[in-house]
XYZ file of C-alpha atoms in Angstrom:
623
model
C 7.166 4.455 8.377
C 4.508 5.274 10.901
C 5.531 4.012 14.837
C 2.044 3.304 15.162
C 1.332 1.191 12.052
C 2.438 -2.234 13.964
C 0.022 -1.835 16.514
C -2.912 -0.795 14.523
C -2.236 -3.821 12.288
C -1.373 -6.578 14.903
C -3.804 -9.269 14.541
C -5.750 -7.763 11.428
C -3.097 -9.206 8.402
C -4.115 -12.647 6.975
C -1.754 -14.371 4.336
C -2.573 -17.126 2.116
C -6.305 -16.346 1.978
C -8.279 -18.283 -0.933
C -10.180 -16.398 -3.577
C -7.540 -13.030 -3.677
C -7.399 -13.538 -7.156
C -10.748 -13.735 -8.565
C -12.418 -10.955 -5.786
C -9.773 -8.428 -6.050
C -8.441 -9.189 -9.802
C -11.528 -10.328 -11.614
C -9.431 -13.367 -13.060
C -7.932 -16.584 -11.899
C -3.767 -17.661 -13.093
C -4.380 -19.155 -16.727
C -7.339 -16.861 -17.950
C -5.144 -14.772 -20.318
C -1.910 -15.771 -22.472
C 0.853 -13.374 -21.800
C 3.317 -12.547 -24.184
C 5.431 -15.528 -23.471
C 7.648 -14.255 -26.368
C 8.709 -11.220 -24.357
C 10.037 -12.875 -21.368
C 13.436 -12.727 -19.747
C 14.858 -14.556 -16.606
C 15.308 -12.583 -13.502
C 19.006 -11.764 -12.907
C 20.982 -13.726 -10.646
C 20.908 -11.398 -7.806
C 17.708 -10.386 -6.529
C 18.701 -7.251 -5.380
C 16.646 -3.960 -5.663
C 18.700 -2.427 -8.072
C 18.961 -5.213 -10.486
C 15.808 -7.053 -9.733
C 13.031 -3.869 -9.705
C 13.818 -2.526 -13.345
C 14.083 -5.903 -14.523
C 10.509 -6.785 -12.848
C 8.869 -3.642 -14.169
C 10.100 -4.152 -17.634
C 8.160 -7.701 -17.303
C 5.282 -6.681 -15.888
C 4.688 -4.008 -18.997
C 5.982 -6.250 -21.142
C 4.268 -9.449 -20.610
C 0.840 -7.884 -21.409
C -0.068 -8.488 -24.718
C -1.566 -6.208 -27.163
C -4.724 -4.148 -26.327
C -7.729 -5.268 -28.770
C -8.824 -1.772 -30.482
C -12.359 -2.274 -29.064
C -11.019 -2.441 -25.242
C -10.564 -0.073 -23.005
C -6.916 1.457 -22.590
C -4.935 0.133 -19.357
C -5.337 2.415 -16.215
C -2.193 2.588 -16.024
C 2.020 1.487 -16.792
C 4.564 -0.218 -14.210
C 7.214 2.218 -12.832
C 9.999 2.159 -10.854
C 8.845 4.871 -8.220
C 11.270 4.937 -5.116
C 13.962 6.884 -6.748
C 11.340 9.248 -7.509
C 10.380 11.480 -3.977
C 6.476 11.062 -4.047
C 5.349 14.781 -2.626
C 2.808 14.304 0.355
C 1.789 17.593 1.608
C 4.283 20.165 1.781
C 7.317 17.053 2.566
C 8.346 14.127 1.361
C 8.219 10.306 1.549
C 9.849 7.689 0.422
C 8.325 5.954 -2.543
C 7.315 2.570 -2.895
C 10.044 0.687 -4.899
C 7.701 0.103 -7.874
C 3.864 0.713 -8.439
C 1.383 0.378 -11.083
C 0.944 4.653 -11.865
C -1.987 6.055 -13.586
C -1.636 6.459 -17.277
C -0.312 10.135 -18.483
C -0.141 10.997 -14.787
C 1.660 14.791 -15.096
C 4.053 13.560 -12.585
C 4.544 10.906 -9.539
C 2.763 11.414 -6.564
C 0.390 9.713 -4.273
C -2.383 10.882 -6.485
C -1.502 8.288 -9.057
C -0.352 5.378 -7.715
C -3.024 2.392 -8.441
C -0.891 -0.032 -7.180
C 2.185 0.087 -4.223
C 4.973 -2.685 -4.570
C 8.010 -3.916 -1.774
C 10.338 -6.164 -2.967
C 12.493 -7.929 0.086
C 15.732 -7.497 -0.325
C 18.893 -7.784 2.506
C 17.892 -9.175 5.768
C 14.951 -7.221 5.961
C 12.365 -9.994 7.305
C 8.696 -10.381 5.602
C 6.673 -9.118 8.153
C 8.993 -5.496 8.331
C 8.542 -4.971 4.840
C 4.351 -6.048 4.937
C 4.478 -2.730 7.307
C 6.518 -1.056 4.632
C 3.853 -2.005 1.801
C 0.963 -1.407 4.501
C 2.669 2.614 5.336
C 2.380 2.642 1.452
C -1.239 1.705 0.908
C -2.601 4.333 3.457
C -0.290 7.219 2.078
C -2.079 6.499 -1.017
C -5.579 5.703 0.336
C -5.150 9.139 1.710
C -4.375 10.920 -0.901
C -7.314 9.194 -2.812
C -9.892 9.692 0.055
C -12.709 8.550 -1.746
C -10.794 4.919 -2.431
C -12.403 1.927 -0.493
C -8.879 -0.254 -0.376
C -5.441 -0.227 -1.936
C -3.573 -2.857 -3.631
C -0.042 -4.068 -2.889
C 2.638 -6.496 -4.280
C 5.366 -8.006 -2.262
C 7.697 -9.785 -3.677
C 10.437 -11.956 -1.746
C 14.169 -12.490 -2.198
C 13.686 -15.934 -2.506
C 11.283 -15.582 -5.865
C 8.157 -15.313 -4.404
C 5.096 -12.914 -5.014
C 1.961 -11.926 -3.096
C -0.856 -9.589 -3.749
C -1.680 -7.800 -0.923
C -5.215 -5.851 -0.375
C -5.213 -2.910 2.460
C -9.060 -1.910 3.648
C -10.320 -0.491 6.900
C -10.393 -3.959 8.250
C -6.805 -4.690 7.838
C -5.126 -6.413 5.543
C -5.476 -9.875 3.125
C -3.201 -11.327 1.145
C -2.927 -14.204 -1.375
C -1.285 -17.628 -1.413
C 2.710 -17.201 -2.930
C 2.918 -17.448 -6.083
C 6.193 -18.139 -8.163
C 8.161 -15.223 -10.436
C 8.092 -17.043 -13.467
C 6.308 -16.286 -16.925
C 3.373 -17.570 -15.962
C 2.661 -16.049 -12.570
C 3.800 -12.653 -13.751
C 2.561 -13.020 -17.549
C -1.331 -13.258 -15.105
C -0.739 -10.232 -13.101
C 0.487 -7.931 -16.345
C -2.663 -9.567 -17.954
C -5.322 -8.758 -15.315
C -3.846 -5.497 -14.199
C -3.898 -4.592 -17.432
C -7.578 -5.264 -17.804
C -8.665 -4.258 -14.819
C -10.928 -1.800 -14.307
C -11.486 1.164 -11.330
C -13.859 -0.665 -9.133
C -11.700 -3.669 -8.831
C -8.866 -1.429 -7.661
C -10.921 0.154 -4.970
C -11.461 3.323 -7.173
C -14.924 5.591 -7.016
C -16.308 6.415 -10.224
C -14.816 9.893 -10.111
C -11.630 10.772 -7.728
C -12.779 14.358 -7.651
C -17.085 14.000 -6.937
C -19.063 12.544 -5.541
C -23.104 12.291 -6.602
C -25.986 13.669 -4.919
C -29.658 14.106 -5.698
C -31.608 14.609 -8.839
C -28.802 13.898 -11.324
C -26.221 16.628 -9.184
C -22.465 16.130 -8.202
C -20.919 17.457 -5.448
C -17.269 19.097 -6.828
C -14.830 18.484 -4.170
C -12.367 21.759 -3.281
C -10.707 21.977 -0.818
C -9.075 19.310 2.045
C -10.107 20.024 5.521
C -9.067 16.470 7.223
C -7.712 12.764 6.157
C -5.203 10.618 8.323
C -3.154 8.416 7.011
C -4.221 5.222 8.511
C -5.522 1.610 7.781
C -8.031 1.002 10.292
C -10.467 2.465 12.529
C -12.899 5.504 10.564
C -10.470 7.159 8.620
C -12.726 10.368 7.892
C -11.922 12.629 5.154
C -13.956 15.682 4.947
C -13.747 18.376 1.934
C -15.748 21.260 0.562
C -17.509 21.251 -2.565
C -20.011 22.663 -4.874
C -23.092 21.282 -6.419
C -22.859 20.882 -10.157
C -25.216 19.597 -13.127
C -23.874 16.897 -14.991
C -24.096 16.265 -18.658
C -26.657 14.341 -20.224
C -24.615 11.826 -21.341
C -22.479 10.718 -18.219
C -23.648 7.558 -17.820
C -20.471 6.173 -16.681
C -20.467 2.461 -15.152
C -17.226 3.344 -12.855
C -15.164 0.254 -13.930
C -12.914 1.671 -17.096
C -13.124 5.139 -16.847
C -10.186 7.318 -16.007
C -12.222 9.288 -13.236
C -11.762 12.736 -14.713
C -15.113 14.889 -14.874
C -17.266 15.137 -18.012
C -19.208 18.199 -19.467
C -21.198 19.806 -16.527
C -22.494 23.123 -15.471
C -21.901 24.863 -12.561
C -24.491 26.318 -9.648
C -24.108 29.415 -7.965
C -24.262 27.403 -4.910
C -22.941 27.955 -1.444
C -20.201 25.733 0.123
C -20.885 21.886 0.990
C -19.299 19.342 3.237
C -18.486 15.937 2.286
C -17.535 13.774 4.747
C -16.722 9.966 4.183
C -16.152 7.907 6.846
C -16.107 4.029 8.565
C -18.420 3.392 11.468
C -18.765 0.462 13.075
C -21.597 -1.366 12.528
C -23.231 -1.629 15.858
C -23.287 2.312 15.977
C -26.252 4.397 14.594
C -25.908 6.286 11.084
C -24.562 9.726 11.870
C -26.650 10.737 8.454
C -29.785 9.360 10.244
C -29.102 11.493 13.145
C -28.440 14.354 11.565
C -31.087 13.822 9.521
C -33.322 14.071 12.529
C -31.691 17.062 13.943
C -32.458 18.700 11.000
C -36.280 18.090 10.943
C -36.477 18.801 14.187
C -35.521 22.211 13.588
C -32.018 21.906 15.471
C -30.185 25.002 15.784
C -26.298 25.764 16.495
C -25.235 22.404 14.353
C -24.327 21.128 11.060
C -27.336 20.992 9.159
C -28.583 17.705 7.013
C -28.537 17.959 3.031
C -28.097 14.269 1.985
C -26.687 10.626 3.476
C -25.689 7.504 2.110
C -24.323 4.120 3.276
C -22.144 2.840 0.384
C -20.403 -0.799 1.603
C -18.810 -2.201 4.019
C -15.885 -4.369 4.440
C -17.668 -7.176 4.663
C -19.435 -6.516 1.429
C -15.856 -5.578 0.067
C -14.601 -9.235 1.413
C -17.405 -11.481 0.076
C -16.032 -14.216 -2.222
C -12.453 -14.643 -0.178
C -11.945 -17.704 1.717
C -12.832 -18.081 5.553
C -9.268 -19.082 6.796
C -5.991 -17.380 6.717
C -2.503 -17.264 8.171
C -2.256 -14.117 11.001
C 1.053 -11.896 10.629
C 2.747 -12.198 14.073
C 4.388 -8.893 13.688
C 6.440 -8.771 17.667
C 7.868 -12.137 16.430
C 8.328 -11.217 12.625
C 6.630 -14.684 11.738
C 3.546 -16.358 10.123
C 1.221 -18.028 12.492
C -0.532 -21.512 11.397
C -4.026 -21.109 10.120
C -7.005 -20.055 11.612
C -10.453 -18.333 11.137
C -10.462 -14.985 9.678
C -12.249 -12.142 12.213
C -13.060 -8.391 11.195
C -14.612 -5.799 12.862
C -17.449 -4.979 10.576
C -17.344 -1.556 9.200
C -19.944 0.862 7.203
C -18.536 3.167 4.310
C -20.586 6.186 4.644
C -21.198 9.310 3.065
C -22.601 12.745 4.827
C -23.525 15.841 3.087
C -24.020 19.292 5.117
C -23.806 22.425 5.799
C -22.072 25.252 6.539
C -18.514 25.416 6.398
C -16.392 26.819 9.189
C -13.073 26.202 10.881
C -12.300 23.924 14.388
C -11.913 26.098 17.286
C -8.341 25.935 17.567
C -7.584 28.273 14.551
C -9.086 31.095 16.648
C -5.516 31.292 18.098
C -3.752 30.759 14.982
C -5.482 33.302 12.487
C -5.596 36.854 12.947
C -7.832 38.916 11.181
C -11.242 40.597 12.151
C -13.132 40.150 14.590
C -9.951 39.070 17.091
C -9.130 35.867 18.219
C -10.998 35.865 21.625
C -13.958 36.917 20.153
C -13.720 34.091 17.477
C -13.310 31.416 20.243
C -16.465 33.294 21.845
C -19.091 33.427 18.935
C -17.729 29.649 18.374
C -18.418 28.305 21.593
C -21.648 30.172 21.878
C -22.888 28.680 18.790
C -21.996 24.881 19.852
C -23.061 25.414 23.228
C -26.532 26.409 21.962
C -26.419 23.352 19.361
C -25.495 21.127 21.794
C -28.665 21.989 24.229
C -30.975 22.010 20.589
C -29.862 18.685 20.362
C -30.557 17.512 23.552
C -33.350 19.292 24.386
C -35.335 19.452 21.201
C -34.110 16.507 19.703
C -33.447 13.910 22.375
C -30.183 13.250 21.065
C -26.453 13.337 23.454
C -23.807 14.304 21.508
C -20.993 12.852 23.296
C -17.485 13.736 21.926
C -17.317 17.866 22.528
C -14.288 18.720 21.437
C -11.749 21.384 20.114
C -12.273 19.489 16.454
C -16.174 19.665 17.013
C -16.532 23.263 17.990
C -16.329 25.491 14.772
C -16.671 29.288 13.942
C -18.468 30.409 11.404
C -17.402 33.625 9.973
C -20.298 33.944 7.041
C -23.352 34.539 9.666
C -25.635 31.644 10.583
C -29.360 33.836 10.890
C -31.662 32.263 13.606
C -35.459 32.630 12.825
C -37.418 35.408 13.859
C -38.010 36.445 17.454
C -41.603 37.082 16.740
C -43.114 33.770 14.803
C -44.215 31.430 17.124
C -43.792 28.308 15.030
C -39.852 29.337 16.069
C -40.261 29.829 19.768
C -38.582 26.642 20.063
C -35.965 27.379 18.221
C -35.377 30.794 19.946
C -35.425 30.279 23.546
C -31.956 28.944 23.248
C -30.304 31.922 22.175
C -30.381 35.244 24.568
C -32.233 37.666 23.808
C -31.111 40.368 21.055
C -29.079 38.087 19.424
C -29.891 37.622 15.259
C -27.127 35.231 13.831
C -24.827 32.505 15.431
C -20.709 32.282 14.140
C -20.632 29.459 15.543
C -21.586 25.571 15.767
C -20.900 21.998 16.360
C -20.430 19.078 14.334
C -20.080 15.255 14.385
C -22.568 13.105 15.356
C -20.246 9.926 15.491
C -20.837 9.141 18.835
C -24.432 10.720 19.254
C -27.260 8.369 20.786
C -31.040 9.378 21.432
C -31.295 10.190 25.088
C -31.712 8.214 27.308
C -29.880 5.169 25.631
C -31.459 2.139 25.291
C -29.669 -1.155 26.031
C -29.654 -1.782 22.597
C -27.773 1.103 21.108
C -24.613 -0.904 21.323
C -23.085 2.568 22.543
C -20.262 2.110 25.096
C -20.167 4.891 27.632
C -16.649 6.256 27.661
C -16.822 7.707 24.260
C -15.124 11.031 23.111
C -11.520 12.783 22.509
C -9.585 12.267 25.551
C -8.211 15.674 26.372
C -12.155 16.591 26.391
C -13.572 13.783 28.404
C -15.165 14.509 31.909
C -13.961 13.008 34.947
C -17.102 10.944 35.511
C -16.888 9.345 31.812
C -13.453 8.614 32.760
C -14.573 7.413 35.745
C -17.250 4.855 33.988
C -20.594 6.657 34.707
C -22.688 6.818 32.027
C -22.407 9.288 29.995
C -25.384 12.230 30.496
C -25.532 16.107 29.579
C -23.709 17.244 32.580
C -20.603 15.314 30.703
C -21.123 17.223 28.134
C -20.919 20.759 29.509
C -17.776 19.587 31.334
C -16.027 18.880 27.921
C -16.857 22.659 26.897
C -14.959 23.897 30.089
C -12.420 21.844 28.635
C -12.175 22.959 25.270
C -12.074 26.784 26.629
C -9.306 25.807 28.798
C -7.634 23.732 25.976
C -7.455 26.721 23.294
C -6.825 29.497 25.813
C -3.653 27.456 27.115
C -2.372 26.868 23.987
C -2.250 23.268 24.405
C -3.075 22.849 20.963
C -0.168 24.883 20.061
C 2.228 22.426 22.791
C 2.004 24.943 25.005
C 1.585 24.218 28.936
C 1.540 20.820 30.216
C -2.146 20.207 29.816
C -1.586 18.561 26.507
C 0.259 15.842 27.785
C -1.569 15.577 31.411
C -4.805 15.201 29.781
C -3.660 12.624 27.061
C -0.941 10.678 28.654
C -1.770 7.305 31.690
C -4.697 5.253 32.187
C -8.068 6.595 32.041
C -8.233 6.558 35.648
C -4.976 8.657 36.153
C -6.384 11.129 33.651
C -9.212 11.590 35.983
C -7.196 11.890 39.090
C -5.156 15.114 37.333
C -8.207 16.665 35.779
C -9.881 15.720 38.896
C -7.207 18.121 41.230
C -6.842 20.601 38.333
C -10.439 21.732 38.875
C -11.735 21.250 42.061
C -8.593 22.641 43.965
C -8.805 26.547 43.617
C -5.149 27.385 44.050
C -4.601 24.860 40.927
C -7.158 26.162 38.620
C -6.087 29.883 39.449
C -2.127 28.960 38.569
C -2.867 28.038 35.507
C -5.055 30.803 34.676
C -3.019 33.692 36.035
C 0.108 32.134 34.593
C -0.617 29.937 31.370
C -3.321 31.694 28.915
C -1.869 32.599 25.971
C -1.690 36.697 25.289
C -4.352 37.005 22.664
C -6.743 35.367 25.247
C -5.307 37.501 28.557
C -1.957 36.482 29.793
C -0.035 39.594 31.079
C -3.549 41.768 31.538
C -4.423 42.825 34.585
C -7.091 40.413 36.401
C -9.413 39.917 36.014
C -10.798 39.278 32.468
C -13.278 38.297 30.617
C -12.022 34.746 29.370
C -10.952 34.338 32.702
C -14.163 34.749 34.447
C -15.978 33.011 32.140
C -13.827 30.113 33.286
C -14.086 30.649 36.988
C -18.269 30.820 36.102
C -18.598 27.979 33.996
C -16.464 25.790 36.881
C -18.686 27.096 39.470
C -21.643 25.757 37.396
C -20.205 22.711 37.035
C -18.838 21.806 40.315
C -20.401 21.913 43.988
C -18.414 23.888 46.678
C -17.219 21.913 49.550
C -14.950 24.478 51.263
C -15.825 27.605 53.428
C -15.764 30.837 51.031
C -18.066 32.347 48.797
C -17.320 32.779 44.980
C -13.974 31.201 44.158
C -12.599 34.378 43.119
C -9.290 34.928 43.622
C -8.181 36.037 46.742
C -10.812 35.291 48.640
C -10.868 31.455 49.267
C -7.793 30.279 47.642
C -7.310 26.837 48.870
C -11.403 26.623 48.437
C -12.335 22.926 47.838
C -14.921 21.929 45.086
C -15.778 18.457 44.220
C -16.943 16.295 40.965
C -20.705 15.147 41.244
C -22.334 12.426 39.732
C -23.955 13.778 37.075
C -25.225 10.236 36.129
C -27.082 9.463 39.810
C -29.422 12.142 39.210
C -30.850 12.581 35.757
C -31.864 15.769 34.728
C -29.725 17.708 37.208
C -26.055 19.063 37.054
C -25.844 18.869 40.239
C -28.079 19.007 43.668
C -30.428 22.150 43.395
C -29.133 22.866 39.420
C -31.122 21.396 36.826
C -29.515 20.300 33.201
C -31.371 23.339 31.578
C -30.519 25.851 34.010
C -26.450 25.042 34.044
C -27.276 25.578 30.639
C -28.834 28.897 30.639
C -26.162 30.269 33.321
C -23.224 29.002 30.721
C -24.899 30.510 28.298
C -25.481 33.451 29.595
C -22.222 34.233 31.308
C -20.677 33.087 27.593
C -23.100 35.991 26.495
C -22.185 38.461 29.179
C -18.089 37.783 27.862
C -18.586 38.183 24.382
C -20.905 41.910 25.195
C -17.896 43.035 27.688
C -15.413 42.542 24.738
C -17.606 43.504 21.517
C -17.611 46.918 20.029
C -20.909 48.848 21.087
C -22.162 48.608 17.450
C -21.848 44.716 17.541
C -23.875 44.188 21.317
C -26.648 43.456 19.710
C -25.046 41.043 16.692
């Protein structure tokens, strides 16, 4: 079970809620006869060995015959913790029973419809609600497109509860008695039930886009195992045509594909995800950036808002019973409060890889000139954005940053309808390998009081020292976070190595700040860890200086006044040379005094430029 899972729960799990039933099940206790004549007492001991067989032999046996003109059951009750339910390359512990899709080829996380606990021993309720809960987001992430995930818990003491996990938490029903009649309804409705009522999309494996197209999902790039917060999933896929006839209304289908022809199309992203709904639409923005003519970023091909929780919710009663989870109780009631989220769906383009597997992956070109082209392609999408398209990005980051090793072609030097477009990129060069991504946390520039937009928004390791200091966020923060991420990749911090992965993650915000804070503006600090901590495909053990290394020393010098007596920073010459953090906030549309936001820009840029020439082949200068 996930360490975590308690505290992302804790005050989000409502019991006894009115209206589980009929929202979640489609039926209310009474609506259909079970096969009474099929029912056995429970044994005597409640025990998982005795009682789970016994309770999944009820549950299939209690339904009663399927008319001939109705659709098939999704699925058949199994006994599923014996059986090691694969989740990535490991393992985890199954759920002790589960409803599992019919003529699954075998029992995994895939094929689970349903995740069941039974409370056995002196395991208290609310430990094994956290047991069902680590259940429902294995499976809701290895079913990425699913909105929610049912559970069943049932108690030692004869009791039964439907559970339902979304991105809001966590509802469950009133108890309910193990006798014929209360399990005689649930074999009935489950057994009727159809995908949308489960949470299911109307295919697991595509989703739809314009003009009667799918997008094909491929291959995984990210999912998290989780309950709340935004959960994103992203995956590649490929545009198909679908068949004529596949009219499918999503609530008793299977979810497997019908006929459909293939397009010789390049690579998409999908990306699902759960904002909250005082933030803007990342499609919208993106959407924008792309008819602006945005360069260096993901580029807009189609965005949807699907639901949201409350949407999901609507029909269940207003009051329920909160899970105190420290005390391993049920509180009395109260109202019921979520934090509203949106289910949406992004599709772009182009596919590349985050930053960090520059230091992982070998191949052509090498690593540091991988982590180069990258970080010159979302350091000119990030000033596109800003500059063209009013918009902040907010959250640059070593997830954010990605290389792109099919070439990205910028427009022509010589059109002037793309002199916008061009005078972010130096001179000479044709195509980026690089760009950024996520929007998430993007706002049009300056923010309006209305945005609902807090200011200390990104990943933490990446965060400048005036964000984490409270001043609002501006493009000076920005630029800061790309010093960052060069530092972060070259240190091998997301590899464990060095100490900057836990300095820059571990504390308050504030004591973040103080470390960052001395890491930079102290020369003898930053040189340390740059003479003695870069990892060897990036310039540990070569001679100083080089080029990875400088670029580092320039970008801090763009970033950061001089308050000490010396000249450049390099070493040697000044070493206990004193810069300090400016304000970046105080004066809009500087970096700091004397350095406007587009000329840090150009200088980063350009020195980032200067790097990549030193360490190209001559045949690639001008690439």
């Amino acid at each position: 079970m996930r360490k975590d899972l308690k505290m992302e729960l804790d005050g989000h799990v409502y019991v006894d809620v009115e209206g589980m039933y009929d929202v979640y099940l489609g039926a209310t206790p009474g609506q259909h006869p079970p096969a009474v004549g099929a029912w056995r007492p429970p044994p005597p001991a409640l025990s998982d060995n005795a009682f789970v067989p016994w309770l999944v032999h009820m549950l299939n046996a209690l339904q009663p015959a399927v008319a001939v003109s109705a659709p098939p059951p999704l699925g058949r009750w199994q006994n599923t913790k014996s059986l090691k339910m694969a989740s990535g390359n490991s393992t985890v512990r199954g759920p002790d029973f589960g409803l599992v899709r019919a003529q699954a080829p075998r029992e995994h996380l895939l094929h689970i419809l349903v995740v069941g606990e039974h409370q056995s021993g002196d395991k208290g309720e609310s430990v094994c609600i956290l047991q069902l809960a680590d259940y429902a987001a294995q499976a809701l992430a290895h079913q990425p497109l699913r909105v929610y995930a049912h559970g069943l818990l049932t108690r030692k003491d004869g009791g039964i509860r439907l559970y339902v996990f979304d991105r809001g938490g966590a509802v469950a029903s009133t108890e309910v008695a193990m006798d014929c009649a209360s399990l005689g309804f649930l074999a009935c409705a489950y057994g009727a039930i159809g995908r949308r009522r489960l949470g299911l999309p109307e295919h697991d494996d595509r989703v739809p886009l314009r003009d009667g197209r799918w997008a094909v999902l491929e291959t995984t790039l990210c999912r998290r195992p989780c309950i709340m917060g935004r959960c994103t999933f992203c995956a590649t896929a490929r545009s198909v045509q679908a068949a004529a006839d596949d009219g499918d209304d999503g609530d008793d289908d299977d979810g497997a594909a019908t006929g459909e022809a293939v397009h010789a199309s390049p690579l998409l992203i999908i990306k699902r995800s759960w904002r909250a709904d005082e933030r803007a639409s990342e499609g919208a923005l993106l959407e924008l950036a792309t008819s602006r003519g945005a360069v260096g970023c993901a580029r807009h091909v189609a965005h949807e808002d699907l639901t949201d929780i409350a949407t999901l919710r609507n029909g269940l009663g207003t009051m329920g019973r909160p899970v105190d989870f420290a005390r391993g109780r049920l509180l009395d009631m109260v109202p019921i409060t979520v934090a509203n989220r949106i289910y949406s769906s992004i599709v772009m383009t182009p596919v590349g890889t985050p930053i960090t597997s520059c230091s992982t992956s070998s191949g052509s070109p090498p690593a540091h000139l991988r982590l180069l082209h990258a970080l010159l392609g979302g350091l000119i999408g990030h000033a596109s954005l800003f500059f063209t398209c009013r918009l902040l990005h907010r959250d640059i980051s070593a997830s954010n940053v990605m290389y792109c090793a099919t070439p990205i072609t910028l427009p022509p030097e010589t059109t002037p309808a793309t002199e916008t477009q061009r005078r972010y990129a130096p001179a000479g060069l044709r195509h980026l390998n690089g760009f950024l991504i996520d929007l998430d946390f993007a706002v049009e520039y300056p923010p309006t009081a209305a945005s609902g937009a807090p200011h200390k928004t990104g990943t933490l390791p990446f965060i400048s020292i005036g964000v984490l200091d409270a001043e609002e966020h501006a493009y000076g923060h920005d630029l800061e976070s790309f010093l960052y991420v060069l530092l972060w990749v070259c240190l091998g911090s997301d590899q464990g190595h060095g100490p900057l992965g836990e300095l820059w993650q571990a504390g308050t915000l504030e004591s973040i700040a103080l470390i960052k804070s001395g890491f930079v503006t102290r020369t003898n600090h930053f040189e340390n860890r740059l003479g003695n901590d870069f990892m060897p495909q990036f310039g540990a053990g070569r001679p100083l200086p080089t080029p990875l290394k400088e670029l580092a020393r320039a970008w801090r010098k763009v970033l950061f006044a001089i308050e000490g007596s010396g000249g450049d920073g390099a070493p040697g010459s000044a070493s206990e040379e004193v810069y300090h953090v400016p304000s970046r906030s105080r004066t809009r549309g500087y970096i700091k005094p004397g350095l406007s936001e587009w000329d840090a820009f150009i200088r980063m840029r350009d020195s980032l430029w200067d790097a990549i020439q030193t360490l190209s082949a001559p045949e690639e200068n001008s690439d």
